[in-house]
PDB file of C-alpha atoms in Angstrom:
ATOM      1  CA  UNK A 404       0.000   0.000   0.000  1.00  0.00           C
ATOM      2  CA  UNK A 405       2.684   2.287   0.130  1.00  0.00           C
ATOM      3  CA  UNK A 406       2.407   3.778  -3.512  1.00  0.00           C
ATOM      4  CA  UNK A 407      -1.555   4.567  -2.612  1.00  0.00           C
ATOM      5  CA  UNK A 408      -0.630   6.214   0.208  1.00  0.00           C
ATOM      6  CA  UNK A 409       1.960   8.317  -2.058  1.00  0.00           C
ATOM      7  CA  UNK A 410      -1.001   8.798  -4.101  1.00  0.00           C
ATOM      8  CA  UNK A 411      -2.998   9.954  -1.672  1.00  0.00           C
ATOM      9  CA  UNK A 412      -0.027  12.601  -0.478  1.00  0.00           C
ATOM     10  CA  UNK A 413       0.511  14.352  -3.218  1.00  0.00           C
ATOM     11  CA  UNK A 414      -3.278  14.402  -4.125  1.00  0.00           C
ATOM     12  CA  UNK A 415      -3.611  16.437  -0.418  1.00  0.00           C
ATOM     13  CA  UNK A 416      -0.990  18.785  -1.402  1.00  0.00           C
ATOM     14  CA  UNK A 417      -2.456  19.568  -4.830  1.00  0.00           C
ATOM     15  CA  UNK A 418      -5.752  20.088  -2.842  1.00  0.00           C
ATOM     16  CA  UNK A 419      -3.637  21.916  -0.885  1.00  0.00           C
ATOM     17  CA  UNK A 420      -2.179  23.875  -3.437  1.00  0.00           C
ATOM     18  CA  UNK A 421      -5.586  25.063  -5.301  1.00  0.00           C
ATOM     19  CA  UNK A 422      -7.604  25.241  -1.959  1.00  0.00           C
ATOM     20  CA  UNK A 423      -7.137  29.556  -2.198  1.00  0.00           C
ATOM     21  CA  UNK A 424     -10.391  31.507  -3.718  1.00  0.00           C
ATOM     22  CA  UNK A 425      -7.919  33.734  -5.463  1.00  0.00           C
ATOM     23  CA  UNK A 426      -6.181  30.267  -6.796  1.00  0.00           C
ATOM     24  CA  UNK A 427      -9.133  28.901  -8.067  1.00  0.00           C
ATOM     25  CA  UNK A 428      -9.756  32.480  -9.882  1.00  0.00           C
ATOM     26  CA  UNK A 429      -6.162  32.150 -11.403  1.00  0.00           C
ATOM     27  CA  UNK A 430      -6.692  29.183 -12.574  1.00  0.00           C
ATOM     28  CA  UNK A 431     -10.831  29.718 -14.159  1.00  0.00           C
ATOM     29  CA  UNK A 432      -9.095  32.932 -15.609  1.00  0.00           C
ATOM     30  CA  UNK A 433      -5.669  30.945 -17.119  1.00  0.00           C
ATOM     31  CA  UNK A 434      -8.648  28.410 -18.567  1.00  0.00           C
ATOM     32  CA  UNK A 435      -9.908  31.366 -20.626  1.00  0.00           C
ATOM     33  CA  UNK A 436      -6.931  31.972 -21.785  1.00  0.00           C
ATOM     34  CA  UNK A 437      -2.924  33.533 -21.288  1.00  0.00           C
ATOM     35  CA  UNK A 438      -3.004  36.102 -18.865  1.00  0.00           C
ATOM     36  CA  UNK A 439      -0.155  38.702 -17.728  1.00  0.00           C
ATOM     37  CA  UNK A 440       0.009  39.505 -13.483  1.00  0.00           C
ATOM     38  CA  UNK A 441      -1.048  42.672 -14.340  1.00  0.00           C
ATOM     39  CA  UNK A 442      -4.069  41.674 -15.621  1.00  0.00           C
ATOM     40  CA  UNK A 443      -4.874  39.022 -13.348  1.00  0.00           C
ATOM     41  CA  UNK A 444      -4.124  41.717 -11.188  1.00  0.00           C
ATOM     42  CA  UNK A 445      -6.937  43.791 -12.156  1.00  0.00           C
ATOM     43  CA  UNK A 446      -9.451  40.716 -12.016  1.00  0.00           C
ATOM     44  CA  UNK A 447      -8.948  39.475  -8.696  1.00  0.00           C
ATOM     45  CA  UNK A 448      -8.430  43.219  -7.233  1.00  0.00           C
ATOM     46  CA  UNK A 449      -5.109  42.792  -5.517  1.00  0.00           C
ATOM     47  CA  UNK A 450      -2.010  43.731  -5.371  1.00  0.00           C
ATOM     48  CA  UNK A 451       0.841  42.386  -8.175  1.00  0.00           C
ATOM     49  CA  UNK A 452       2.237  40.965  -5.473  1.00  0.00           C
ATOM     50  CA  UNK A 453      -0.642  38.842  -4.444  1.00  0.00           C
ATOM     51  CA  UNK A 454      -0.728  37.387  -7.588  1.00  0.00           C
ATOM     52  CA  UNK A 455       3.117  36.796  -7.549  1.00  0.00           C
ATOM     53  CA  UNK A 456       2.608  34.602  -4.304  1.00  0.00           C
ATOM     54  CA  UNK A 457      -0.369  32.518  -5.595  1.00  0.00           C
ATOM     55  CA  UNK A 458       1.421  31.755  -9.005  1.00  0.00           C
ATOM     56  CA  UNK A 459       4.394  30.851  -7.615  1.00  0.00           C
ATOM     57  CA  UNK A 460       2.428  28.127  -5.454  1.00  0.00           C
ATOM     58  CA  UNK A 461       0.601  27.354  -8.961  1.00  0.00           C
ATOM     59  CA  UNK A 462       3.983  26.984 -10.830  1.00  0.00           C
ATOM     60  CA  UNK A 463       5.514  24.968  -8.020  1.00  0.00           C
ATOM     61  CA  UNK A 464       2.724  22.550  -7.983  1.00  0.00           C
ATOM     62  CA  UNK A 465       3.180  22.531 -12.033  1.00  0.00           C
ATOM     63  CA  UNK A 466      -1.129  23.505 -12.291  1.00  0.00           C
ATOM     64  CA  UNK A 467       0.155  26.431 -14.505  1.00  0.00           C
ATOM     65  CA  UNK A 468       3.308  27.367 -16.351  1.00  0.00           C
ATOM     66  CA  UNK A 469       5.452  30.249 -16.984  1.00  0.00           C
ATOM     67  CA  UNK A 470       6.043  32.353 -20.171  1.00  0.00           C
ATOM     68  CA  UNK A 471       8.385  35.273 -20.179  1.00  0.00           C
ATOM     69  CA  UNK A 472       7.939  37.298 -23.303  1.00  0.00           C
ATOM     70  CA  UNK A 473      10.498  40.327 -23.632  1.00  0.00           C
ATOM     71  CA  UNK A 474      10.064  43.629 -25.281  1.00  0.00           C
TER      72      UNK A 474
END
């Protein structure tokens, strides 16, 4: 049993991971389409920072990924 109850770990911290309203927003929002902090931003009505924090638990749990685009 010890690969279910790996399973069952990582399932808890992916739970875990998406268990924030303004996750779950990031995430409905991402579904739509790409979306820049700024603009995420904007739709959750936070800070940049905010955002910063919940993507980075996002990325780490590989639910979204990153694209840096340079001007």
């Amino acid at each position: 049993m010890p690969a279910r109850r790996l399973i069952a770990e990582k399932l808890s911290e992916l739970l875990s991971a998406i268990s924030h309203a303004h996750r779950v927003r990031i995430i409905e929002e991402l579904y739509e389409g790409e979306r820049d902090v700024n603009t995420l931003k904007d739709l959750l009505e936070v800070n940049q920072s905010t955002v910063s924090q919940h993507l980075a638990v996002l990325r780490a749990y590989q639910v979204v990924r990153q694209r840096k685009e340079g001007h």
